[in-house]
């Protein structure tokens, strides 16, 4: 269990993130067209997982915008923006913002992803949502970088994540 904060108050996640150097766990998430996506769908690519509670909050929206901007110049890399939001809400946000360099995926159906990555918030006002995490996975499926943002209202360390790519 990891301890993070929400506006200064301690909250907890289900466990700890996959370790750097370990094999990234597989997952099943839902794309905007309601198809299932797994980690295997991105074999041979570098993958940045930008994970957050809800695209409808300021910090979460900012992280999607920033990764969209920074992802445009990355070679053989895909940025997956992951939350429990419905795929329709994610799509509406990206369309309104002109975001097209990232892919949004949803865990609205089950807890397969958050269980595999141990990042679901288990208590406090955000219980059941995903914590703010960035994970970078290389072309062979190895975790190269993992950041559990200590204060959920803060943005992730974009520079360190991108340097790991």
Short mmCIF file of N, CA and C in Angstrom, two decimals:
data_model
loop_
_atom_site.label_atom_id
_atom_site.label_comp_id
_atom_site.label_asym_id
_atom_site.label_seq_id
_atom_site.Cartn_x
_atom_site.Cartn_y
_atom_site.Cartn_z
N UNK A 1 0.85 -1.18 0.00
CA UNK A 1 0.00 0.00 0.00
C UNK A 1 0.89 1.24 0.00
N UNK A 2 0.60 2.18 -0.89
CA UNK A 2 1.35 3.44 -0.92
C UNK A 2 0.50 4.53 -0.28
N UNK A 3 1.16 5.43 0.41
CA UNK A 3 0.48 6.59 1.00
C UNK A 3 0.79 7.80 0.14
N UNK A 4 -0.27 8.48 -0.30
CA UNK A 4 -0.17 9.73 -1.03
C UNK A 4 -1.08 10.72 -0.31
N UNK A 5 -1.16 11.94 -0.81
CA UNK A 5 -2.07 12.90 -0.20
C UNK A 5 -3.01 13.50 -1.23
N UNK A 6 -4.16 13.90 -0.73
CA UNK A 6 -5.14 14.65 -1.51
C UNK A 6 -5.41 15.93 -0.74
N UNK A 7 -4.90 17.04 -1.27
CA UNK A 7 -5.00 18.35 -0.60
C UNK A 7 -4.44 18.27 0.82
N UNK A 8 -3.33 17.54 0.95
CA UNK A 8 -2.63 17.44 2.23
C UNK A 8 -3.08 16.31 3.14
N UNK A 9 -4.24 15.72 2.90
CA UNK A 9 -4.73 14.63 3.75
C UNK A 9 -4.25 13.28 3.20
N UNK A 10 -3.77 12.42 4.07
CA UNK A 10 -3.27 11.11 3.65
C UNK A 10 -4.38 10.23 3.09
N UNK A 11 -4.10 9.62 1.95
CA UNK A 11 -4.95 8.58 1.36
C UNK A 11 -4.02 7.47 0.89
N UNK A 12 -4.59 6.33 0.52
CA UNK A 12 -3.78 5.17 0.20
C UNK A 12 -4.18 4.53 -1.12
N UNK A 13 -3.20 3.87 -1.73
CA UNK A 13 -3.46 3.09 -2.94
C UNK A 13 -3.43 1.61 -2.59
N UNK A 14 -3.87 0.79 -3.53
CA UNK A 14 -3.99 -0.64 -3.29
C UNK A 14 -2.66 -1.34 -3.04
N UNK A 15 -1.58 -0.78 -3.54
CA UNK A 15 -0.28 -1.43 -3.38
C UNK A 15 0.83 -0.54 -3.87
N UNK A 16 1.86 -1.15 -4.44
CA UNK A 16 2.99 -0.39 -4.97
C UNK A 16 3.08 -0.60 -6.47
N UNK A 17 3.63 0.38 -7.15
CA UNK A 17 3.77 0.32 -8.60
C UNK A 17 4.76 -0.76 -9.01
N UNK A 18 4.66 -1.22 -10.25
CA UNK A 18 5.68 -2.15 -10.74
C UNK A 18 7.06 -1.50 -10.66
N UNK A 19 8.06 -2.27 -10.29
CA UNK A 19 9.41 -1.74 -10.11
C UNK A 19 10.08 -1.46 -11.45
N UNK A 20 10.92 -0.43 -11.45
CA UNK A 20 11.74 -0.15 -12.62
C UNK A 20 12.61 -1.38 -12.87
N UNK A 21 12.66 -1.80 -14.12
CA UNK A 21 13.41 -3.00 -14.50
C UNK A 21 12.57 -4.25 -14.58
N UNK A 22 11.34 -4.19 -14.03
CA UNK A 22 10.45 -5.36 -14.09
C UNK A 22 9.66 -5.35 -15.40
N UNK A 23 9.06 -6.47 -15.71
CA UNK A 23 8.19 -6.58 -16.88
C UNK A 23 6.87 -5.90 -16.55
N UNK A 24 6.41 -5.02 -17.43
CA UNK A 24 5.14 -4.33 -17.21
C UNK A 24 3.99 -5.33 -17.26
N UNK A 25 3.08 -5.27 -16.30
CA UNK A 25 1.92 -6.17 -16.33
C UNK A 25 1.03 -5.88 -17.54
N UNK A 26 0.43 -6.92 -18.07
CA UNK A 26 -0.54 -6.73 -19.15
C UNK A 26 -1.79 -6.10 -18.54
N UNK A 27 -2.64 -5.56 -19.39
CA UNK A 27 -3.88 -4.94 -18.93
C UNK A 27 -4.92 -5.02 -20.03
N UNK A 28 -6.15 -4.73 -19.65
CA UNK A 28 -7.23 -4.58 -20.62
C UNK A 28 -7.97 -3.29 -20.26
N UNK A 29 -8.03 -2.37 -21.23
CA UNK A 29 -8.72 -1.09 -21.07
C UNK A 29 -9.63 -0.88 -22.27
N UNK A 30 -10.50 0.12 -22.19
CA UNK A 30 -11.47 0.38 -23.24
C UNK A 30 -11.10 1.64 -24.01
N UNK A 31 -11.03 1.53 -25.33
CA UNK A 31 -10.73 2.66 -26.21
C UNK A 31 -12.00 3.45 -26.50
N UNK A 32 -11.83 4.58 -27.15
CA UNK A 32 -12.95 5.46 -27.49
C UNK A 32 -14.01 4.81 -28.35
N UNK A 33 -13.62 3.82 -29.17
CA UNK A 33 -14.60 3.11 -30.01
C UNK A 33 -15.18 1.88 -29.31
N UNK A 34 -14.91 1.77 -28.00
CA UNK A 34 -15.37 0.70 -27.11
C UNK A 34 -14.69 -0.65 -27.35
N UNK A 35 -13.62 -0.66 -28.15
CA UNK A 35 -12.83 -1.89 -28.30
C UNK A 35 -11.91 -2.04 -27.11
N UNK A 36 -11.48 -3.27 -26.87
CA UNK A 36 -10.52 -3.55 -25.81
C UNK A 36 -9.11 -3.29 -26.31
N UNK A 37 -8.28 -2.74 -25.44
CA UNK A 37 -6.87 -2.53 -25.74
C UNK A 37 -6.06 -3.19 -24.64
N UNK A 38 -4.96 -3.84 -25.04
CA UNK A 38 -4.05 -4.47 -24.09
C UNK A 38 -2.65 -3.93 -24.33
N UNK A 39 -1.75 -4.20 -23.41
CA UNK A 39 -0.37 -3.76 -23.59
C UNK A 39 0.21 -4.38 -24.86
N UNK A 40 -0.19 -5.59 -25.19
CA UNK A 40 0.31 -6.27 -26.39
C UNK A 40 -0.01 -5.49 -27.67
N UNK A 41 -1.06 -4.68 -27.65
CA UNK A 41 -1.40 -3.87 -28.83
C UNK A 41 -0.32 -2.84 -29.15
N UNK A 42 0.58 -2.59 -28.20
CA UNK A 42 1.62 -1.57 -28.38
C UNK A 42 3.02 -2.20 -28.43
N UNK A 43 3.09 -3.53 -28.67
CA UNK A 43 4.38 -4.21 -28.77
C UNK A 43 5.29 -3.49 -29.76
N UNK A 44 6.56 -3.35 -29.39
CA UNK A 44 7.53 -2.73 -30.28
C UNK A 44 7.57 -1.22 -30.19
N UNK A 45 6.71 -0.63 -29.36
CA UNK A 45 6.69 0.82 -29.17
C UNK A 45 7.07 1.15 -27.73
N UNK A 46 7.57 2.36 -27.55
CA UNK A 46 7.74 2.90 -26.21
C UNK A 46 6.37 3.41 -25.79
N UNK A 47 6.00 3.16 -24.54
CA UNK A 47 4.67 3.51 -24.06
C UNK A 47 4.81 4.38 -22.81
N UNK A 48 4.14 5.52 -22.82
CA UNK A 48 4.03 6.36 -21.63
C UNK A 48 2.61 6.21 -21.13
N UNK A 49 2.45 5.73 -19.90
CA UNK A 49 1.14 5.64 -19.27
C UNK A 49 0.96 6.89 -18.41
N UNK A 50 0.06 7.77 -18.80
CA UNK A 50 -0.30 8.96 -18.03
C UNK A 50 -1.62 8.63 -17.35
N UNK A 51 -1.58 8.35 -16.06
CA UNK A 51 -2.74 7.82 -15.33
C UNK A 51 -3.21 8.88 -14.34
N UNK A 52 -4.53 9.04 -14.21
CA UNK A 52 -5.05 10.11 -13.36
C UNK A 52 -6.49 9.81 -12.96
N UNK A 53 -7.01 10.54 -11.94
CA UNK A 53 -8.38 10.28 -11.45
C UNK A 53 -9.48 10.60 -12.46
N UNK A 54 -9.49 11.81 -13.04
CA UNK A 54 -10.57 12.19 -13.94
C UNK A 54 -10.13 13.31 -14.88
N UNK A 55 -10.43 13.13 -16.14
CA UNK A 55 -10.07 14.13 -17.15
C UNK A 55 -10.81 15.46 -16.94
N UNK A 56 -11.84 15.44 -16.11
CA UNK A 56 -12.64 16.63 -15.84
C UNK A 56 -12.12 17.48 -14.69
N UNK A 57 -10.88 17.24 -14.27
CA UNK A 57 -10.30 18.09 -13.23
C UNK A 57 -9.11 18.84 -13.82
N UNK A 58 -8.78 19.97 -13.24
CA UNK A 58 -7.76 20.84 -13.79
C UNK A 58 -6.40 20.20 -13.98
N UNK A 59 -5.88 19.55 -12.94
CA UNK A 59 -4.55 18.96 -13.03
C UNK A 59 -4.52 17.80 -14.02
N UNK A 60 -5.56 17.00 -14.03
CA UNK A 60 -5.62 15.87 -14.95
C UNK A 60 -5.68 16.36 -16.39
N UNK A 61 -6.51 17.35 -16.65
CA UNK A 61 -6.62 17.93 -17.99
C UNK A 61 -5.29 18.52 -18.43
N UNK A 62 -4.59 19.19 -17.51
CA UNK A 62 -3.29 19.78 -17.83
C UNK A 62 -2.30 18.70 -18.22
N UNK A 63 -2.30 17.58 -17.52
CA UNK A 63 -1.34 16.51 -17.85
C UNK A 63 -1.62 15.95 -19.24
N UNK A 64 -2.88 15.84 -19.63
CA UNK A 64 -3.21 15.36 -20.97
C UNK A 64 -2.72 16.37 -22.01
N UNK A 65 -2.98 17.66 -21.77
CA UNK A 65 -2.52 18.71 -22.70
C UNK A 65 -1.00 18.71 -22.84
N UNK A 66 -0.29 18.62 -21.71
CA UNK A 66 1.18 18.67 -21.76
C UNK A 66 1.76 17.45 -22.45
N UNK A 67 1.25 16.26 -22.15
CA UNK A 67 1.76 15.08 -22.84
C UNK A 67 1.39 15.11 -24.32
N UNK A 68 0.24 15.65 -24.67
CA UNK A 68 -0.14 15.80 -26.07
C UNK A 68 0.89 16.67 -26.80
N UNK A 69 1.26 17.78 -26.18
CA UNK A 69 2.24 18.70 -26.77
C UNK A 69 3.60 18.05 -26.88
N UNK A 70 4.05 17.40 -25.83
CA UNK A 70 5.39 16.82 -25.79
C UNK A 70 5.49 15.53 -26.60
N UNK A 71 4.39 14.83 -26.80
CA UNK A 71 4.41 13.56 -27.52
C UNK A 71 4.56 13.74 -29.02
N UNK A 72 4.24 14.92 -29.51
CA UNK A 72 4.27 15.15 -30.95
C UNK A 72 5.63 14.84 -31.56
N UNK A 73 6.72 15.09 -30.83
CA UNK A 73 8.05 14.89 -31.37
C UNK A 73 8.72 13.59 -30.99
N UNK A 74 8.04 12.71 -30.29
CA UNK A 74 8.66 11.46 -29.84
C UNK A 74 8.57 10.37 -30.90
N UNK A 75 9.70 9.73 -31.16
CA UNK A 75 9.76 8.68 -32.16
C UNK A 75 9.33 7.34 -31.58
N UNK A 76 8.50 6.61 -32.31
CA UNK A 76 8.08 5.26 -31.94
C UNK A 76 7.52 5.20 -30.51
N UNK A 77 6.76 6.22 -30.14
CA UNK A 77 6.24 6.33 -28.78
C UNK A 77 4.76 6.65 -28.81
N UNK A 78 4.02 6.01 -27.92
CA UNK A 78 2.60 6.30 -27.76
C UNK A 78 2.36 6.72 -26.31
N UNK A 79 1.53 7.75 -26.14
CA UNK A 79 1.13 8.18 -24.80
C UNK A 79 -0.31 7.74 -24.59
N UNK A 80 -0.53 6.93 -23.55
CA UNK A 80 -1.86 6.46 -23.19
C UNK A 80 -2.32 7.22 -21.95
N UNK A 81 -3.40 7.98 -22.09
CA UNK A 81 -3.97 8.74 -20.98
C UNK A 81 -5.12 7.92 -20.42
N UNK A 82 -4.98 7.49 -19.17
CA UNK A 82 -5.86 6.47 -18.60
C UNK A 82 -6.57 6.99 -17.35
N UNK A 83 -7.89 6.81 -17.33
CA UNK A 83 -8.70 7.16 -16.17
C UNK A 83 -9.92 6.25 -16.13
N UNK A 84 -10.77 6.47 -15.14
CA UNK A 84 -12.03 5.73 -15.06
C UNK A 84 -13.16 6.44 -15.79
N UNK A 85 -12.87 7.61 -16.36
CA UNK A 85 -13.89 8.34 -17.12
C UNK A 85 -14.43 7.48 -18.25
N UNK A 86 -15.68 7.70 -18.61
CA UNK A 86 -16.23 7.00 -19.77
C UNK A 86 -15.46 7.41 -21.03
N UNK A 87 -15.29 6.49 -21.98
CA UNK A 87 -14.60 6.82 -23.22
C UNK A 87 -15.23 8.02 -23.94
N UNK A 88 -16.54 8.20 -23.79
CA UNK A 88 -17.22 9.31 -24.46
C UNK A 88 -16.78 10.66 -23.88
N UNK A 89 -16.61 10.73 -22.57
CA UNK A 89 -16.14 11.95 -21.92
C UNK A 89 -14.70 12.24 -22.32
N UNK A 90 -13.88 11.21 -22.36
CA UNK A 90 -12.49 11.39 -22.78
C UNK A 90 -12.43 11.92 -24.21
N UNK A 91 -13.22 11.33 -25.09
CA UNK A 91 -13.25 11.75 -26.49
C UNK A 91 -13.75 13.17 -26.65
N UNK A 92 -14.77 13.53 -25.90
CA UNK A 92 -15.32 14.88 -25.97
C UNK A 92 -14.27 15.91 -25.53
N UNK A 93 -13.55 15.61 -24.46
CA UNK A 93 -12.50 16.50 -23.98
C UNK A 93 -11.42 16.68 -25.04
N UNK A 94 -10.93 15.58 -25.60
CA UNK A 94 -9.86 15.67 -26.60
C UNK A 94 -10.32 16.41 -27.85
N UNK A 95 -11.55 16.19 -28.28
CA UNK A 95 -12.07 16.91 -29.45
C UNK A 95 -12.16 18.40 -29.18
N UNK A 96 -12.65 18.77 -28.01
CA UNK A 96 -12.80 20.19 -27.67
C UNK A 96 -11.44 20.87 -27.53
N UNK A 97 -10.43 20.14 -27.10
CA UNK A 97 -9.10 20.69 -26.86
C UNK A 97 -8.16 20.56 -28.06
N UNK A 98 -8.60 19.86 -29.12
CA UNK A 98 -7.74 19.64 -30.28
C UNK A 98 -6.58 18.71 -29.98
N UNK A 99 -6.81 17.77 -29.10
CA UNK A 99 -5.77 16.83 -28.68
C UNK A 99 -5.80 15.60 -29.58
N UNK A 100 -4.66 15.34 -30.25
CA UNK A 100 -4.61 14.19 -31.16
C UNK A 100 -3.28 13.44 -31.13
N UNK A 101 -2.38 13.78 -30.20
CA UNK A 101 -1.10 13.08 -30.10
C UNK A 101 -1.06 12.07 -28.95
N UNK A 102 -2.17 11.88 -28.28
CA UNK A 102 -2.28 10.88 -27.21
C UNK A 102 -3.49 10.01 -27.48
N UNK A 103 -3.53 8.88 -26.83
CA UNK A 103 -4.69 7.97 -26.93
C UNK A 103 -5.31 7.87 -25.54
N UNK A 104 -6.61 8.06 -25.45
CA UNK A 104 -7.28 7.91 -24.16
C UNK A 104 -7.84 6.51 -24.03
N UNK A 105 -7.71 5.96 -22.82
CA UNK A 105 -8.23 4.64 -22.51
C UNK A 105 -8.94 4.71 -21.17
N UNK A 106 -9.97 3.89 -21.02
CA UNK A 106 -10.80 3.93 -19.82
C UNK A 106 -10.81 2.58 -19.10
N UNK A 107 -10.86 2.67 -17.77
CA UNK A 107 -11.03 1.48 -16.93
C UNK A 107 -12.43 1.48 -16.33
N UNK A 108 -13.42 1.89 -17.07
CA UNK A 108 -14.76 1.98 -16.50
C UNK A 108 -15.42 0.61 -16.32
N UNK A 109 -14.98 -0.42 -17.03
CA UNK A 109 -15.64 -1.72 -16.98
C UNK A 109 -15.26 -2.57 -15.78
N UNK A 110 -13.97 -2.63 -15.48
CA UNK A 110 -13.51 -3.48 -14.38
C UNK A 110 -12.21 -2.93 -13.83
N UNK A 111 -11.64 -3.61 -12.87
CA UNK A 111 -10.41 -3.14 -12.23
C UNK A 111 -9.16 -3.85 -12.70
N UNK A 112 -9.20 -4.44 -13.88
CA UNK A 112 -8.07 -5.19 -14.40
C UNK A 112 -6.78 -4.38 -14.39
N UNK A 113 -6.82 -3.17 -14.90
CA UNK A 113 -5.63 -2.32 -14.99
C UNK A 113 -5.15 -1.89 -13.61
N UNK A 114 -6.06 -1.31 -12.82
CA UNK A 114 -5.64 -0.79 -11.51
C UNK A 114 -5.20 -1.92 -10.57
N UNK A 115 -5.75 -3.10 -10.73
CA UNK A 115 -5.27 -4.25 -9.95
C UNK A 115 -3.86 -4.64 -10.37
N UNK A 116 -3.62 -4.70 -11.67
CA UNK A 116 -2.30 -5.10 -12.18
C UNK A 116 -1.22 -4.11 -11.79
N UNK A 117 -1.55 -2.82 -11.78
CA UNK A 117 -0.57 -1.78 -11.50
C UNK A 117 -0.64 -1.25 -10.06
N UNK A 118 -1.59 -1.74 -9.27
CA UNK A 118 -1.71 -1.43 -7.84
C UNK A 118 -1.81 0.07 -7.56
N UNK A 119 -2.59 0.80 -8.35
CA UNK A 119 -2.66 2.25 -8.19
C UNK A 119 -4.05 2.80 -7.91
N UNK A 120 -5.00 1.93 -7.65
CA UNK A 120 -6.35 2.38 -7.29
C UNK A 120 -6.33 2.98 -5.89
N UNK A 121 -7.00 4.10 -5.73
CA UNK A 121 -7.13 4.74 -4.42
C UNK A 121 -8.16 3.95 -3.63
N UNK A 122 -7.81 3.57 -2.38
CA UNK A 122 -8.67 2.68 -1.60
C UNK A 122 -9.44 3.38 -0.48
N UNK A 123 -9.11 4.64 -0.18
CA UNK A 123 -9.84 5.33 0.88
C UNK A 123 -9.89 6.83 0.58
N UNK A 124 -10.60 7.56 1.41
CA UNK A 124 -10.72 9.00 1.21
C UNK A 124 -11.76 9.35 0.16
N UNK A 125 -11.90 10.63 -0.16
CA UNK A 125 -12.95 11.09 -1.07
C UNK A 125 -12.78 10.61 -2.51
N UNK A 126 -11.58 10.16 -2.89
CA UNK A 126 -11.34 9.69 -4.26
C UNK A 126 -11.29 8.17 -4.35
N UNK A 127 -11.74 7.49 -3.31
CA UNK A 127 -11.70 6.02 -3.29
C UNK A 127 -12.34 5.44 -4.54
N UNK A 128 -11.66 4.48 -5.14
CA UNK A 128 -12.15 3.82 -6.35
C UNK A 128 -11.55 4.39 -7.62
N UNK A 129 -11.04 5.62 -7.57
CA UNK A 129 -10.43 6.23 -8.74
C UNK A 129 -8.96 5.83 -8.84
N UNK A 130 -8.33 6.16 -9.96
CA UNK A 130 -6.92 5.88 -10.17
C UNK A 130 -6.09 7.03 -9.62
N UNK A 131 -4.96 6.70 -9.01
CA UNK A 131 -4.06 7.75 -8.51
C UNK A 131 -3.26 8.34 -9.68
N UNK A 132 -2.60 9.46 -9.42
CA UNK A 132 -1.81 10.12 -10.47
C UNK A 132 -0.45 9.43 -10.56
N UNK A 133 -0.22 8.79 -11.70
CA UNK A 133 0.97 7.98 -11.92
C UNK A 133 1.44 8.17 -13.36
N UNK A 134 2.75 8.15 -13.55
CA UNK A 134 3.33 8.07 -14.89
C UNK A 134 4.28 6.89 -14.91
N UNK A 135 4.10 6.02 -15.91
CA UNK A 135 4.97 4.86 -16.09
C UNK A 135 5.44 4.87 -17.54
N UNK A 136 6.74 4.66 -17.72
CA UNK A 136 7.31 4.56 -19.06
C UNK A 136 7.76 3.11 -19.26
N UNK A 137 7.35 2.54 -20.40
CA UNK A 137 7.64 1.15 -20.74
C UNK A 137 8.40 1.15 -22.06
N UNK A 138 9.49 0.38 -22.14
CA UNK A 138 10.26 0.34 -23.39
C UNK A 138 9.64 -0.64 -24.39
N UNK A 139 10.29 -0.77 -25.54
CA UNK A 139 9.77 -1.60 -26.63
C UNK A 139 9.70 -3.08 -26.27
N UNK A 140 10.46 -3.51 -25.28
CA UNK A 140 10.44 -4.92 -24.85
C UNK A 140 9.48 -5.16 -23.69
N UNK A 141 8.75 -4.11 -23.26
CA UNK A 141 7.78 -4.26 -22.18
C UNK A 141 8.37 -4.11 -20.79
N UNK A 142 9.57 -3.53 -20.69
CA UNK A 142 10.22 -3.33 -19.40
C UNK A 142 9.90 -1.94 -18.86
N UNK A 143 9.59 -1.88 -17.57
CA UNK A 143 9.32 -0.59 -16.93
C UNK A 143 10.64 0.17 -16.81
N UNK A 144 10.69 1.35 -17.42
CA UNK A 144 11.89 2.18 -17.38
C UNK A 144 11.78 3.33 -16.37
N UNK A 145 10.55 3.69 -16.02
CA UNK A 145 10.31 4.83 -15.12
C UNK A 145 8.94 4.64 -14.50
N UNK A 146 8.83 4.95 -13.21
CA UNK A 146 7.54 4.88 -12.52
C UNK A 146 7.49 5.99 -11.48
N UNK A 147 6.49 6.83 -11.57
CA UNK A 147 6.29 7.91 -10.60
C UNK A 147 4.87 7.88 -10.06
N UNK A 148 4.77 7.71 -8.76
CA UNK A 148 3.50 7.88 -8.04
C UNK A 148 3.56 9.31 -7.50
N UNK A 149 2.75 10.21 -8.05
CA UNK A 149 2.81 11.60 -7.61
C UNK A 149 2.35 11.67 -6.16
N UNK A 150 3.20 12.19 -5.26
CA UNK A 150 2.90 12.15 -3.82
C UNK A 150 1.66 12.94 -3.41
N UNK A 151 1.42 14.09 -4.04
CA UNK A 151 0.22 14.90 -3.78
C UNK A 151 -0.60 14.88 -5.05
N UNK A 152 -1.77 14.26 -4.98
CA UNK A 152 -2.56 14.01 -6.18
C UNK A 152 -2.97 15.29 -6.92
N UNK A 153 -2.99 16.43 -6.22
CA UNK A 153 -3.34 17.69 -6.87
C UNK A 153 -2.17 18.27 -7.67
N UNK A 154 -0.98 17.69 -7.55
CA UNK A 154 0.20 18.18 -8.28
C UNK A 154 0.36 17.46 -9.60
N UNK A 155 1.07 18.11 -10.52
CA UNK A 155 1.38 17.51 -11.82
C UNK A 155 2.55 16.54 -11.69
N UNK A 156 2.65 15.60 -12.62
CA UNK A 156 3.78 14.68 -12.60
C UNK A 156 5.06 15.38 -13.06
N UNK A 157 6.18 14.69 -12.92
CA UNK A 157 7.49 15.19 -13.36
C UNK A 157 7.65 14.84 -14.84
N UNK A 158 7.18 15.73 -15.71
CA UNK A 158 7.20 15.48 -17.16
C UNK A 158 8.63 15.26 -17.66
N UNK A 159 9.56 16.10 -17.21
CA UNK A 159 10.93 16.04 -17.71
C UNK A 159 11.57 14.68 -17.42
N UNK A 160 11.40 14.16 -16.22
CA UNK A 160 11.99 12.86 -15.88
C UNK A 160 11.33 11.73 -16.68
N UNK A 161 10.03 11.81 -16.84
CA UNK A 161 9.33 10.77 -17.61
C UNK A 161 9.80 10.77 -19.06
N UNK A 162 9.88 11.95 -19.65
CA UNK A 162 10.31 12.04 -21.05
C UNK A 162 11.77 11.65 -21.21
N UNK A 163 12.60 11.94 -20.22
CA UNK A 163 14.01 11.54 -20.28
C UNK A 163 14.14 10.02 -20.27
N UNK A 164 13.20 9.33 -19.65
CA UNK A 164 13.23 7.85 -19.60
C UNK A 164 12.84 7.22 -20.93
N UNK A 165 12.18 8.00 -21.77
CA UNK A 165 11.78 7.48 -23.08
C UNK A 165 13.02 7.30 -23.92
#
